[in-house]
Coordinates of C-alpha atoms in Angstrom, one line a residue:
Chain A
M1 CA 8.4 27.5 -11.8
S2 CA 6.0 24.6 -11.6
D3 CA 7.2 23.4 -15.0
A4 CA 10.7 23.2 -13.7
L5 CA 9.6 21.4 -10.6
Q6 CA 7.7 18.8 -12.7
A7 CA 10.7 18.3 -15.0
I8 CA 13.0 17.8 -12.0
A9 CA 10.5 15.3 -10.4
L10 CA 10.1 13.4 -13.6
L11 CA 13.9 13.2 -14.0
T12 CA 14.4 12.0 -10.4
V13 CA 11.9 9.2 -11.0
A14 CA 13.7 8.2 -14.2
V15 CA 17.1 8.2 -12.4
F16 CA 15.8 6.1 -9.5
A17 CA 13.9 3.8 -11.8
V18 CA 17.1 3.0 -13.8
G19 CA 18.8 2.6 -10.4
V20 CA 16.3 -0.1 -9.4
V21 CA 16.7 -2.0 -12.7
A22 CA 20.5 -1.6 -12.9
N23 CA 20.9 -3.1 -9.4
R24 CA 21.3 -6.9 -9.6
D25 CA 21.7 -7.7 -5.9
P26 CA 18.2 -7.9 -4.2
L27 CA 19.2 -6.2 -1.0
P28 CA 20.5 -2.9 -2.5
Q29 CA 17.6 -3.2 -5.0
A30 CA 15.1 -3.1 -2.2
I31 CA 16.6 0.0 -0.8
A32 CA 16.8 1.6 -4.3
F33 CA 13.1 0.7 -4.7
S34 CA 12.3 2.6 -1.5
F35 CA 14.0 5.7 -3.0
F36 CA 12.1 5.1 -6.3
G37 CA 8.8 5.0 -4.3
L38 CA 9.8 8.2 -2.5
S39 CA 10.5 9.9 -5.9
L40 CA 7.1 8.8 -7.2
F41 CA 5.5 10.4 -4.1
V42 CA 7.2 13.7 -4.9
L43 CA 6.2 13.5 -8.6
F44 CA 2.5 12.9 -7.8
L45 CA 2.6 15.7 -5.2
V46 CA 4.1 18.1 -7.8
L47 CA 1.5 17.0 -10.3
Q48 CA -1.2 17.9 -7.7
A49 CA -2.5 14.4 -7.1
P50 CA -2.2 14.2 -3.3
D51 CA -4.4 11.2 -3.0
V52 CA -2.3 9.1 -5.3
S53 CA 0.8 10.7 -3.7
L54 CA -0.2 9.3 -0.2
S55 CA -0.7 5.9 -1.6
A56 CA 2.6 5.9 -3.5
M57 CA 4.4 6.9 -0.3
V58 CA 3.0 4.3 2.0
V59 CA 3.0 1.4 -0.5
G60 CA 6.1 2.2 -2.6
A61 CA 8.4 3.7 -0.1
L62 CA 7.4 1.6 3.0
A63 CA 5.2 -1.5 2.7
Y64 CA 6.7 -3.1 -0.4
P65 CA 10.4 -2.6 0.5
L66 CA 9.6 -3.9 4.0
M67 CA 8.1 -7.1 2.7
T68 CA 11.1 -7.5 0.3
L69 CA 13.6 -7.1 3.1
L70 CA 11.7 -9.6 5.3
T71 CA 11.6 -12.1 2.5
L72 CA 15.3 -11.7 1.9
A73 CA 15.9 -12.3 5.6
K74 CA 13.9 -15.5 5.4
V75 CA 15.6 -16.7 2.3
R76 CA 19.1 -16.1 3.7
D77 CA 18.1 -18.0 6.9
R78 CA 17.1 -21.0 4.7
E79 CA 20.4 -20.9 2.8
R80 CA 22.3 -21.0 6.1
Chain B
M1 CA 18.7 -20.0 -35.8
S2 CA 21.8 -18.0 -36.4
P3 CA 22.6 -15.0 -34.2
R4 CA 22.1 -12.7 -37.2
G5 CA 18.6 -14.2 -37.8
R6 CA 17.7 -13.8 -34.2
L7 CA 18.7 -10.2 -34.2
L8 CA 16.6 -9.7 -37.4
V9 CA 13.5 -11.3 -35.7
F10 CA 14.0 -9.0 -32.7
L11 CA 14.8 -5.8 -34.6
V12 CA 11.9 -5.7 -37.1
P13 CA 9.1 -6.0 -34.5
A14 CA 11.0 -3.7 -32.1
L15 CA 11.4 -0.9 -34.7
A16 CA 7.7 -1.4 -35.7
G17 CA 6.7 -1.2 -32.0
A18 CA 8.8 1.9 -31.5
A19 CA 7.3 3.6 -34.6
L20 CA 3.7 2.8 -33.3
F21 CA 4.7 4.1 -29.9
V22 CA 5.9 7.4 -31.2
W23 CA 2.9 7.7 -33.5
A24 CA 0.6 7.1 -30.5
F25 CA 2.4 9.8 -28.5
T26 CA 1.8 12.4 -31.2
G27 CA -1.9 11.9 -30.8
L28 CA -2.0 12.5 -27.0
P29 CA -3.3 15.7 -25.6
R30 CA -0.6 18.2 -24.6
F31 CA 1.0 17.7 -21.1
G32 CA -1.2 19.2 -18.5
H33 CA -4.2 19.8 -20.8
Y34 CA -7.1 17.6 -19.6
P35 CA -9.6 17.1 -22.5
G36 CA -12.3 14.9 -21.0
P37 CA -15.6 16.2 -19.5
Y38 CA -15.8 13.9 -16.5
G39 CA -13.2 15.5 -14.2
D40 CA -14.8 18.9 -14.7
I41 CA -18.3 17.6 -14.1
I42 CA -17.1 15.9 -10.8
N43 CA -15.3 19.0 -9.7
A44 CA -18.4 21.1 -10.3
R45 CA -20.9 18.8 -8.8
A46 CA -19.2 16.8 -6.0
G47 CA -19.4 19.8 -3.6
P48 CA -23.1 20.8 -4.0
E49 CA -24.4 17.2 -4.6
R50 CA -22.4 15.3 -1.9
H51 CA -21.1 18.0 0.5
A52 CA -17.5 16.7 0.1
T53 CA -14.5 19.0 -0.4
S54 CA -12.1 16.4 -1.7
A55 CA -13.5 15.4 -5.1
V56 CA -11.6 12.1 -5.2
T57 CA -13.5 10.6 -2.3
P58 CA -17.0 11.0 -3.7
V59 CA -15.8 9.3 -6.9
V60 CA -14.1 6.4 -5.1
F61 CA -16.6 5.8 -2.3
D62 CA -19.9 7.1 -3.7
Y63 CA -20.3 7.5 -7.5
R64 CA -18.0 4.6 -8.2
G65 CA -18.3 2.9 -4.8
F66 CA -19.2 -0.5 -6.3
D67 CA -15.8 -0.7 -8.0
T68 CA -14.1 0.1 -4.7
I69 CA -15.8 -2.9 -3.0
G70 CA -14.1 -5.0 -5.6
E71 CA -10.7 -3.3 -4.8
E72 CA -11.3 -3.8 -1.1
F73 CA -11.9 -7.5 -1.6
I74 CA -8.7 -7.8 -3.7
L75 CA -6.8 -6.7 -0.6
F76 CA -8.9 -9.0 1.5
A77 CA -8.1 -11.9 -0.8
A78 CA -4.4 -11.0 -0.8
V79 CA -4.2 -11.1 3.0
I80 CA -5.9 -14.5 3.1
G81 CA -3.6 -15.7 0.3
V82 CA -0.5 -14.5 2.3
S83 CA -1.8 -16.2 5.5
M84 CA -2.4 -19.4 3.6
L85 CA 1.0 -19.5 1.8
L86 CA 3.0 -18.6 4.9
R87 CA 1.3 -21.0 7.3
R88 CA 3.7 -23.3 9.0
Q89 CA 4.8 -26.1 6.8
R90 CA 5.4 -29.7 7.8
D91 CA 9.2 -29.5 7.7
E92 CA 9.3 -26.3 9.7
E93 CA 9.2 -25.6 13.4
E94 CA 9.0 -22.5 15.6
H95 CA 12.1 -21.2 17.4
S96 CA 12.0 -18.7 20.2
P97 CA 13.0 -15.4 18.5
R98 CA 15.8 -14.8 21.0
D99 CA 17.7 -18.1 20.2
H100 CA 17.3 -17.4 16.6
A101 CA 18.6 -13.9 17.0
E102 CA 21.7 -15.2 18.7
A103 CA 22.3 -17.7 15.9
H104 CA 22.1 -14.8 13.5
A105 CA 24.4 -12.7 15.6
A106 CA 22.6 -9.7 14.2
L107 CA 23.7 -6.2 15.1
P108 CA 21.7 -4.8 18.1
T109 CA 19.3 -2.0 17.2
A110 CA 20.9 1.4 17.9
D111 CA 19.5 3.4 20.7
A112 CA 18.9 6.3 18.4
V113 CA 16.7 4.1 16.1
R114 CA 14.7 2.8 19.1
I115 CA 14.0 6.2 20.5
L116 CA 13.1 7.7 17.1
C117 CA 10.7 4.8 16.4
M118 CA 9.1 4.9 19.8
A119 CA 8.7 8.7 19.5
L120 CA 7.0 8.3 16.1
V121 CA 4.4 5.7 17.1
A122 CA 1.9 8.1 18.6
P123 CA 2.2 10.7 15.8
M124 CA 1.8 7.9 13.3
I125 CA -1.5 6.7 14.9
V126 CA -2.8 10.3 15.1
L127 CA -1.9 11.0 11.5
G128 CA -3.5 7.7 10.3
T129 CA -6.7 8.4 12.2
Y130 CA -6.8 11.9 10.8
I131 CA -6.3 10.7 7.2
V132 CA -9.0 8.0 7.6
T133 CA -11.6 10.3 9.2
H134 CA -11.0 13.3 7.0
G135 CA -11.1 11.4 3.7
H136 CA -14.1 13.4 2.4
L137 CA -12.5 16.8 3.3
T138 CA -8.8 16.5 2.5
P139 CA -6.6 14.1 0.4
G140 CA -6.5 10.6 1.7
G141 CA -9.1 8.2 3.0
G142 CA -9.4 4.7 4.4
F143 CA -6.8 3.0 2.1
Q144 CA -4.0 5.5 2.7
G145 CA -4.9 6.1 6.4
G146 CA -5.2 2.4 7.0
V147 CA -1.6 1.7 5.9
I148 CA -0.4 4.7 8.0
L149 CA -2.2 3.2 11.0
A150 CA -0.6 -0.1 10.4
G151 CA 2.7 1.7 10.6
G152 CA 2.2 2.2 14.4
P153 CA 2.7 -1.5 15.4
I154 CA 5.5 -1.8 12.7
L155 CA 7.4 1.0 14.3
V156 CA 7.0 -0.7 17.7
Y157 CA 8.7 -3.7 16.1
L158 CA 11.5 -1.6 14.6
A159 CA 12.0 -0.1 18.1
G160 CA 13.2 -3.6 18.9
R161 CA 10.4 -5.3 20.7
Y162 CA 9.0 -8.2 18.6
I163 CA 7.1 -9.5 21.7
T164 CA 5.5 -6.1 22.2
F165 CA 4.5 -6.1 18.5
R166 CA 2.8 -9.5 19.0
Q167 CA 1.0 -8.3 22.2
L168 CA -0.1 -5.1 20.5
S169 CA -1.6 -7.0 17.6
P170 CA -3.4 -10.1 18.8
M171 CA -4.3 -12.4 15.9
A172 CA -8.0 -12.8 16.8
L173 CA -8.5 -9.0 17.0
L174 CA -6.7 -8.5 13.7
D175 CA -8.8 -11.2 12.0
L176 CA -11.9 -9.6 13.4
G177 CA -11.0 -6.1 12.2
E178 CA -10.1 -7.4 8.8
G179 CA -13.5 -9.2 8.4
A180 CA -15.5 -6.4 10.1
G181 CA -14.0 -3.8 7.8
A182 CA -14.6 -5.7 4.6
G183 CA -18.1 -6.7 5.7
G184 CA -18.9 -3.2 7.0
F185 CA -18.5 -1.7 3.5
V186 CA -21.0 -4.2 2.0
L187 CA -23.4 -3.7 5.0
I188 CA -23.4 0.1 4.3
G189 CA -24.3 -0.8 0.7
F190 CA -27.3 -2.7 2.0
V191 CA -28.4 0.3 4.1
G192 CA -29.1 1.9 0.7
L193 CA -31.3 -1.0 -0.3
L194 CA -33.2 -0.9 3.0
A195 CA -33.9 2.8 2.5
G196 CA -35.5 2.0 -0.7
A197 CA -32.7 3.3 -2.9
A198 CA -30.0 1.6 -4.9
F199 CA -27.1 -0.5 -3.4
L200 CA -24.5 1.8 -1.9
E201 CA -26.5 4.9 -2.7
N202 CA -25.6 7.8 -0.4
V203 CA -28.7 7.8 1.8
F204 CA -27.2 9.1 5.1
P205 CA -27.7 12.8 6.0
L206 CA -25.2 14.9 4.0
G207 CA -24.5 17.4 6.8
K208 CA -22.7 20.7 6.6
T209 CA -20.0 20.9 3.9
G210 CA -16.6 21.0 5.5
S211 CA -17.4 19.3 8.9
V212 CA -16.2 15.9 9.8
F213 CA -19.7 14.5 10.1
S214 CA -20.8 15.3 6.5
A215 CA -20.9 13.7 3.1
G216 CA -23.3 11.0 4.2
T217 CA -21.9 7.4 3.8
M218 CA -18.4 8.5 2.8
P219 CA -16.8 8.9 6.3
V220 CA -18.5 5.7 7.5
I221 CA -17.2 3.7 4.5
N222 CA -13.8 5.3 5.1
L223 CA -13.8 4.1 8.7
A224 CA -14.6 0.5 7.6
V225 CA -12.0 0.6 4.9
G226 CA -9.4 2.1 7.3
L227 CA -10.1 -0.7 9.8
E228 CA -9.8 -3.4 7.1
V229 CA -6.6 -2.0 5.5
A230 CA -4.9 -1.4 8.9
A231 CA -5.7 -4.9 10.1
G232 CA -4.8 -6.4 6.8
V233 CA -1.4 -4.8 6.5
V234 CA -0.5 -5.6 10.1
L235 CA -1.5 -9.2 9.4
I236 CA 0.6 -9.4 6.2
I237 CA 3.7 -7.9 8.0
F238 CA 3.0 -10.2 11.0
E239 CA 3.1 -13.3 8.7
F240 CA 6.3 -12.1 7.1
L241 CA 7.9 -11.3 10.4
E242 CA 6.9 -14.7 11.8
Q243 CA 8.5 -16.4 8.8
A244 CA 11.7 -14.4 9.1
L245 CA 12.1 -14.5 12.8
I246 CA 10.4 -17.6 14.3
V247 CA 9.8 -20.3 11.8
G248 CA 12.8 -22.2 10.7
V249 CA 13.6 -25.5 9.0
R250 CA 13.3 -28.4 11.5
E251 CA 16.7 -29.9 12.2
S252 CA 16.8 -33.4 10.6
N253 CA 18.4 -36.1 12.8

């Protein structure tokens, strides 16, 4: 059971990681990164590392994509 | 160099690297089989020695606390760096956020998003406070809880009130929290020296295992770190928001 869960979590991380790299437009890429952060959170939780899991969630899924989005908003404003 | 030559220059080291990579992997311990002694020692001794039930926290804030001071000051330096880089430049000026929003003609925030974000503010603060204060008992601690605490003001912004976000997070108070948190960690280290022990040694009473007031210096350090991280993350987001919403290029005449 836990082996299957770990395999699924690892696969999900791999899929989302490829999704981040394959995206060439920064805006969808930021959203994809958010999902990648979420999948990392699940992986660490399944591997029984809740401390790291919490860090991965708040930094990977929230803080970093938020900063990327704000930077994109600023850059678009400059291009205007 | 010809394309064929370039391919050769790439392929030979790439294949060699791949071979080394596979060879290294065959020498790894099997997945899920932890070989080293340190984790087992910490698991066995963190409870009796430090009265902490989450074995990660004694490692981060006690046995290896000196390293964590370094990590904390990395964040401190990052916040200062962001503030320095994003300060208002000479060719920029501040707009009122309202005018700017009209120029953007952005979509108005949906009522559902506003209500959801406002409803989540209080639970977010409670959860963050819990994670910070229970670092030595359950997973989490100052770093994770601090970021969650910072989520409170950010949710207020997402609920659509940039002005409220600014009022909620006055710059002077944030700077104070950031500095006091970072300095507090070092001060607790000096308490160890004052007590005649080593720097950062756990000299506070250890208390009863499992209660909030236990594990000596760990909850105190977690509070300091939580304050520093929460203030630091809000400061960073604040600088980014200010750049995105208020500061624009000055119109040249």
